[in-house]
mmCIF file of C-alpha atoms in Angstrom:
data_model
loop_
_atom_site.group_PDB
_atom_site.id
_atom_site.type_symbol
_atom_site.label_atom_id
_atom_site.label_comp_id
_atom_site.label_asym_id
_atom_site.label_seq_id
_atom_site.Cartn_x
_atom_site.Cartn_y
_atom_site.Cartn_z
ATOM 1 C CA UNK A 1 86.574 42.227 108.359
ATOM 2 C CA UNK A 2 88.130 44.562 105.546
ATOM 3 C CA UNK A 3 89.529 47.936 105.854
ATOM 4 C CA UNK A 4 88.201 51.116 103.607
ATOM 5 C CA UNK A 5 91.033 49.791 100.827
ATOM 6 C CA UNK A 6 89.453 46.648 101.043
ATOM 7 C CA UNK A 7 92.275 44.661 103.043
ATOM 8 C CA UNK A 8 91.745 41.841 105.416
ATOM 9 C CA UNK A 9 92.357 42.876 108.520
ATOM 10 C CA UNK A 10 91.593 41.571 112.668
ATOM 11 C CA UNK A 11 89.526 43.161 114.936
ATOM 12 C CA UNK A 12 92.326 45.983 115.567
ATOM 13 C CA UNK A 13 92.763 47.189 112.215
ATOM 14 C CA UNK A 14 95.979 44.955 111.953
ATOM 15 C CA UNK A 15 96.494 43.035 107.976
ATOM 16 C CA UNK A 16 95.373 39.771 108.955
ATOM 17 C CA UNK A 17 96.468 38.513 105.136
ATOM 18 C CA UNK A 18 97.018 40.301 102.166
ATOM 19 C CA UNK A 19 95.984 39.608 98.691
ATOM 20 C CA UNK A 20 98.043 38.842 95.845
ATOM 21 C CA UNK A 21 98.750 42.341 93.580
ATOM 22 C CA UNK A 22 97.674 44.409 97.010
ATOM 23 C CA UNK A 23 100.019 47.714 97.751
ATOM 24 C CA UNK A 24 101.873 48.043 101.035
ATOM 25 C CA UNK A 25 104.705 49.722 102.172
ATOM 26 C CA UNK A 26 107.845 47.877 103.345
ATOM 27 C CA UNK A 27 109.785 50.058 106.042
ATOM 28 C CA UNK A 28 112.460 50.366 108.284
ATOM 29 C CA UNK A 29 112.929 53.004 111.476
ATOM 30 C CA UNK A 30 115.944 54.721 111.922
ATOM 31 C CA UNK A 31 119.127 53.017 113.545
ATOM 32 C CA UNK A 32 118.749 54.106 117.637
ATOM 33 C CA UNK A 33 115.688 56.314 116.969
ATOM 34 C CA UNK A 34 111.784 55.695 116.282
ATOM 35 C CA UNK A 35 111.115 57.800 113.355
ATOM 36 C CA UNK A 36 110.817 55.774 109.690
ATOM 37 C CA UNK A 37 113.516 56.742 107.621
ATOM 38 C CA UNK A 38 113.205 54.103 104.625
ATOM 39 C CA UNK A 39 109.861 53.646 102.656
ATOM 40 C CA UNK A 40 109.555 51.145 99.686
ATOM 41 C CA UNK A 41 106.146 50.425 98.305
ATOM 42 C CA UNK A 42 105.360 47.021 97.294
ATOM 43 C CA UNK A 43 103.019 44.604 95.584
ATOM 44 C CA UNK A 44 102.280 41.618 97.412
ATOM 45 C CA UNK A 45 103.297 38.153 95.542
ATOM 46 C CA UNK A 46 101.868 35.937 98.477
ATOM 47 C CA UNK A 47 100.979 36.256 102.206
ATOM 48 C CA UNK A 48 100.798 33.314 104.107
ATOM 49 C CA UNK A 49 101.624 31.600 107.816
ATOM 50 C CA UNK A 50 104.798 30.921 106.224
ATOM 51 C CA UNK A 51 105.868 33.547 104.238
ATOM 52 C CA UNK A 52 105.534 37.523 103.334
ATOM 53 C CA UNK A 53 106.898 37.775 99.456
ATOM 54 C CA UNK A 54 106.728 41.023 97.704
ATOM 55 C CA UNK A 55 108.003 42.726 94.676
ATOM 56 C CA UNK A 56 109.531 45.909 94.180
ATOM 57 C CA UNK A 57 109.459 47.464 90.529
ATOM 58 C CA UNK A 58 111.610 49.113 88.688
ATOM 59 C CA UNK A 59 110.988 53.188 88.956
ATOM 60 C CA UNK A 60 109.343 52.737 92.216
ATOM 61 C CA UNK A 61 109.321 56.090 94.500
ATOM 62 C CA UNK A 62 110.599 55.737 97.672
ATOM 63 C CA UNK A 63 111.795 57.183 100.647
ATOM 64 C CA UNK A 64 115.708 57.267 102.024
ATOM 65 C CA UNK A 65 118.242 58.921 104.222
ATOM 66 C CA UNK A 66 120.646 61.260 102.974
ATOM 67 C CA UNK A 67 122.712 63.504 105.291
ATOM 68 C CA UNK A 68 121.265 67.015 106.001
ATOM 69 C CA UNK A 69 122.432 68.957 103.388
ATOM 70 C CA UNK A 70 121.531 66.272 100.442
ATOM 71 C CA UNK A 71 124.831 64.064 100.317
ATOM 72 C CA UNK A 72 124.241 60.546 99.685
ATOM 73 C CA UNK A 73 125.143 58.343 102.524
ATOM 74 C CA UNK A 74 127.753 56.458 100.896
ATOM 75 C CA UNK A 75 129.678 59.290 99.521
ATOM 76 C CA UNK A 76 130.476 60.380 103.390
ATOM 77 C CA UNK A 77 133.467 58.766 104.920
ATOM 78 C CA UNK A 78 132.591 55.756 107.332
ATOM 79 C CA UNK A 79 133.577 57.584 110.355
ATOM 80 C CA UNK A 80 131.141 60.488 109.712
ATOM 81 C CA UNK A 81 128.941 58.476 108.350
ATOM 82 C CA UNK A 82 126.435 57.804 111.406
ATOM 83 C CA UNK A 83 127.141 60.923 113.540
ATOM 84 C CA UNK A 84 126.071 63.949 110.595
ATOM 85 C CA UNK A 85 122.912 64.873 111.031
ATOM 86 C CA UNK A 86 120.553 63.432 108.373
ATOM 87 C CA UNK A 87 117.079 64.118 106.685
ATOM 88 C CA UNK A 88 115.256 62.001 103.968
ATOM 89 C CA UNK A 89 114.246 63.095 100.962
ATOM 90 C CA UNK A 90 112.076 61.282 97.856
ATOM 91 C CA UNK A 91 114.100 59.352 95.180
ATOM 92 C CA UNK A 92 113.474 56.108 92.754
ATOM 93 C CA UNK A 93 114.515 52.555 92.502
ATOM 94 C CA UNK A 94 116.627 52.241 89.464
ATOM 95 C CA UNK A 95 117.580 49.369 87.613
ATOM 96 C CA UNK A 96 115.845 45.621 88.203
ATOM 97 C CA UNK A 97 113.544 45.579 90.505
ATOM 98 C CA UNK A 98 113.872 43.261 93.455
ATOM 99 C CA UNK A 99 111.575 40.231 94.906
ATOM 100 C CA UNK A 100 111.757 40.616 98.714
ATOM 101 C CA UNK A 101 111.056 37.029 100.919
ATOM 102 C CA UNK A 102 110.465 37.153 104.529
ATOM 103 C CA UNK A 103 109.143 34.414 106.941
ATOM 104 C CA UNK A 104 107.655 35.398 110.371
ATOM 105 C CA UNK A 105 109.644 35.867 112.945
ATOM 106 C CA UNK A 106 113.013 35.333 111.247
ATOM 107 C CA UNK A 107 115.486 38.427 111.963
ATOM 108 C CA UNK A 108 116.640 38.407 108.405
ATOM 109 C CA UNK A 109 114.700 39.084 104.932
ATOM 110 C CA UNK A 110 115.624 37.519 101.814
ATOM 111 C CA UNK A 111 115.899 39.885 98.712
ATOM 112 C CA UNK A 112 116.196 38.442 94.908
ATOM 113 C CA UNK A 113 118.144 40.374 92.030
ATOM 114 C CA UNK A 114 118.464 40.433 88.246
ATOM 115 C CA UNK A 115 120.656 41.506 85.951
ATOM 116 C CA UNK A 116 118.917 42.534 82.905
ATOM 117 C CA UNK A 117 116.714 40.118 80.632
ATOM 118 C CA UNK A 118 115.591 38.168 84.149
ATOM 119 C CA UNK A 119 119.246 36.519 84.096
ATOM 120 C CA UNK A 120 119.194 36.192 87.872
ATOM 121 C CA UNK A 121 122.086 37.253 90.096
ATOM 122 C CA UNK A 122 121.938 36.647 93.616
ATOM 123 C CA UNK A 123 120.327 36.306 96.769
ATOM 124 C CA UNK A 124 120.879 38.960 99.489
ATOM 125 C CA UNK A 125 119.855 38.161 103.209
ATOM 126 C CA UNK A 126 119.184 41.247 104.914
ATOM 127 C CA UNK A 127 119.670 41.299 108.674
ATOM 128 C CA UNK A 128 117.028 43.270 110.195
ATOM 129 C CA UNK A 129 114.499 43.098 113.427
ATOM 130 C CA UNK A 130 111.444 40.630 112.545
ATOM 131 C CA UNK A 131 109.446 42.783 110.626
ATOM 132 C CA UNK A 132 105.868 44.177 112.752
ATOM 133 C CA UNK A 133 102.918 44.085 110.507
ATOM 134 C CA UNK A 134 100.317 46.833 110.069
ATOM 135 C CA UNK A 135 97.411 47.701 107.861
ATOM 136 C CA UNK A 136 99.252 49.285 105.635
ATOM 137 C CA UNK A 137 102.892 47.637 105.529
ATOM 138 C CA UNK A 138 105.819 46.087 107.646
ATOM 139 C CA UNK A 139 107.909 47.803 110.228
ATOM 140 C CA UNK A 140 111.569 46.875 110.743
ATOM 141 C CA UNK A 141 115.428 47.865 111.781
ATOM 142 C CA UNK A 142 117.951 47.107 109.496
ATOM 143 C CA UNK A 143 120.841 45.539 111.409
ATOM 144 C CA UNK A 144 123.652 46.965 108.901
ATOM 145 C CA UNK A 145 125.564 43.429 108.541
ATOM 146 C CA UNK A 146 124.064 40.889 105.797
ATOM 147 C CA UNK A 147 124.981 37.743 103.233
ATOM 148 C CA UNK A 148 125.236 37.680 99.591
ATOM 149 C CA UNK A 149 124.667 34.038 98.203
ATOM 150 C CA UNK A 150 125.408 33.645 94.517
ATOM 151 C CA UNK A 151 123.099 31.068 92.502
ATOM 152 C CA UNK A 152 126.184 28.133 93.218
ATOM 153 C CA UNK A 153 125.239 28.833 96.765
ATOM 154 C CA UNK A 154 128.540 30.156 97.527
ATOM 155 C CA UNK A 155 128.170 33.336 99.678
ATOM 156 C CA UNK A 156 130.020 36.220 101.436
ATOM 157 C CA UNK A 157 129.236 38.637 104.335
ATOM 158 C CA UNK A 158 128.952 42.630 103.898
ATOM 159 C CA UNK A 159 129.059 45.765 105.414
ATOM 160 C CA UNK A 160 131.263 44.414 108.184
ATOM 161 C CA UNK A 161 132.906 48.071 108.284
ATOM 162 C CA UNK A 162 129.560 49.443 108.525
ATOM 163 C CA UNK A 163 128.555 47.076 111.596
ATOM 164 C CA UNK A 164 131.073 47.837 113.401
ATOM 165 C CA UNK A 165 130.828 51.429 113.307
ATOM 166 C CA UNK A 166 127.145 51.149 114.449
ATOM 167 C CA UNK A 167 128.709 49.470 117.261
ATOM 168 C CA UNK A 168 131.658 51.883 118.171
ATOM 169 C CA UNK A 169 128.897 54.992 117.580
ATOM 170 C CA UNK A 170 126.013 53.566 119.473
ATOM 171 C CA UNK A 171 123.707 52.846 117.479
ATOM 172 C CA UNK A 172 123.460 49.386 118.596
ATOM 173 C CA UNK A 173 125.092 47.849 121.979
ATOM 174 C CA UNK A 174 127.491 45.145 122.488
ATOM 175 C CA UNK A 175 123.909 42.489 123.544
ATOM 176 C CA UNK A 176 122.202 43.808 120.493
ATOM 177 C CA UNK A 177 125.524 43.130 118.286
ATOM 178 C CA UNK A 178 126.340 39.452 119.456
ATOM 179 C CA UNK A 179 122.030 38.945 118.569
ATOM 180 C CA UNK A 180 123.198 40.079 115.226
ATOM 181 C CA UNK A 181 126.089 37.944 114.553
ATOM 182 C CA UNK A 182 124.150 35.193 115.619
ATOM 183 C CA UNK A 183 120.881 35.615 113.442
ATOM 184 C CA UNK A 184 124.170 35.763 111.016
ATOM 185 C CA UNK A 185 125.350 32.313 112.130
ATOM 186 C CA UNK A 186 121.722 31.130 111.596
ATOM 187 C CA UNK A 187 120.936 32.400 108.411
ATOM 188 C CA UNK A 188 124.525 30.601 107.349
ATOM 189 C CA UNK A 189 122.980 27.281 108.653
ATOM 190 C CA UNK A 190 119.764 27.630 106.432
ATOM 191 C CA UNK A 191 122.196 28.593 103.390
ATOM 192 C CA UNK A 192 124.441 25.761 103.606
ATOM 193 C CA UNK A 193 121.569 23.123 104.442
ATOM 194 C CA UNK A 194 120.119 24.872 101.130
ATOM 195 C CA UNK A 195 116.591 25.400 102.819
ATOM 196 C CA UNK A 196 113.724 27.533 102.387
ATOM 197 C CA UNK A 197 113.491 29.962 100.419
ATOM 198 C CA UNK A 198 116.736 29.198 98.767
ATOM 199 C CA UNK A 199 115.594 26.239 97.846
ATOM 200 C CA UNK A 200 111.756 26.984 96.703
ATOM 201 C CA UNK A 201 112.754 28.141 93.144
ATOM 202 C CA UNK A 202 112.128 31.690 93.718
ATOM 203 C CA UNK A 203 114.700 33.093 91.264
ATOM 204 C CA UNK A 204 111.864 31.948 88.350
ATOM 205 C CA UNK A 205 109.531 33.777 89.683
ATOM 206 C CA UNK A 206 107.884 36.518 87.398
ATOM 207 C CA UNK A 207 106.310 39.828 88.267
ATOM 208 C CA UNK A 208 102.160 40.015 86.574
ATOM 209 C CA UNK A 209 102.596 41.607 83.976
ATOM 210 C CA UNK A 210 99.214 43.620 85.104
ATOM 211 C CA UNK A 211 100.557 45.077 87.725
ATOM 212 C CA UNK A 212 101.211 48.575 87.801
ATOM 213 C CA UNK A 213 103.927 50.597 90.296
ATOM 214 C CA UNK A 214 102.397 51.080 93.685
ATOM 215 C CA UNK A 215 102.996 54.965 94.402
ATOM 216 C CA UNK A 216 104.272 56.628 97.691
ATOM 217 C CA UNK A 217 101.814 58.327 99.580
ATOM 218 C CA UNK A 218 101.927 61.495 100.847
ATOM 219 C CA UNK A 219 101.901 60.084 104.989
ATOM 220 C CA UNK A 220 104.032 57.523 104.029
ATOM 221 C CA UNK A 221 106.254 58.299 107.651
ATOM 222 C CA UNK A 222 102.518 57.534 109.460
ATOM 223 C CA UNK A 223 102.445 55.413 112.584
ATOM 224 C CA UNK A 224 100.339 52.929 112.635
ATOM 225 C CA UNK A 225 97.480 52.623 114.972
ATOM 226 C CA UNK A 226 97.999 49.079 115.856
ATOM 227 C CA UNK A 227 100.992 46.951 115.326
ATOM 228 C CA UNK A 228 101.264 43.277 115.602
ATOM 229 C CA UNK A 229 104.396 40.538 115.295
#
């Protein structure tokens, strides 16, 4: 059956499969709390058993945190950084935009960047909870840690700092953080064995040039009526 935007979806009003150039939002609930505090909207590039791919453009509006009286996260001092209180507010994605890969079930996403001109520049694995589908979008938890991997294949962790002061603040526990390290380990073993998607030629990959910037909706923060895996 389709929904009244004319997606696939099952009998609960879940995406079943989305179309190629369909809008949906990609977003992630706050760290230790169930409220969405990260909105991106997307275009899908393909939506299959074995893989979610979608494209961010450049000037996109989304959604982020900031703390409570407008300070960007990363100009607060790591130890503050996770205990101020926080709002979000509306801002835009700047710069190239970025191809986002993510196969079901996995607890990381991969994300693809250019420098200008389409010179590529890197894969980023971004450790997160398996994203939930919806009509409308994905639902995850980004895990703070994650992998750079440069097109040799040679590759780097970051945010260590960050991850750890997640951990000493609460926002994750000592189970949840040895899960983490170890979806870590895992995504290291698909890097070195050079497997999917590093492997699948993504970093040629080309936006249509038809394809006009998804906007942000006004109940962008909504919670889905249904949410499957």
């Amino acid at each position: 059956m389709t929904d009244l935007d004319g997606k696939t979806t099952d009998g609960d009003g879940a995406a079943a499969r989305w179309a190629p150039g369909d809008h949906i939002l990609w977003r992630y609930r706050e760290n230790a709390g169930d409220h969405v505090h990260i909105c991106r909207p997307v275009t899908v590039v393909q939506d299959s058993e074995d893989l979610l791919a979608v494209w961010m453009a450049p000037g996109t509006e989304c959604v982020k945190p900031v703390l409570a009286d407008g300070t960007p996260l990363h100009h607060e001092p790591l130890a503050t950084r996770y205990t101020k209180p926080r709002t979000v507010r509306r801002d835009r994605w700047f710069g190239t935009g970025v191809l986002k890969l993510a196969r079901p079930g996995d607890p990381w996403s991969v994300w693809l960047f250019w420098e200008p001109g389409w010179r590529f520049k890197n894969w980023y694995v971004n450790l997160e909870e398996p994203r939930a589908r919806w009509s409308d979008g994905v639902d995850s938890e980004d895990h703070f840690l994650d992998i750079s991997v440069r097109p040799d294949g040679s590759w780097r962790w970051h945010d260590e700092d960050e991850f750890a002061e997640a951990l000493r603040v609460g926002l994750m526990d000592a189970e949840k953080a040895a899960d983490v390290r170890a979806a870590g380990r895992a995504a290291l073993e698909v890097i070195d064995a050079w497997g999917a998607p590093f492997s699948d030629g993504w970093q040629h990959w080309r936006p249509d040039p038809s394809w006009v910037v998804p906007p942000l909706p006004d109940d962008w923060d909504r919670t889905p009526a249904h949410v499957s895996s």
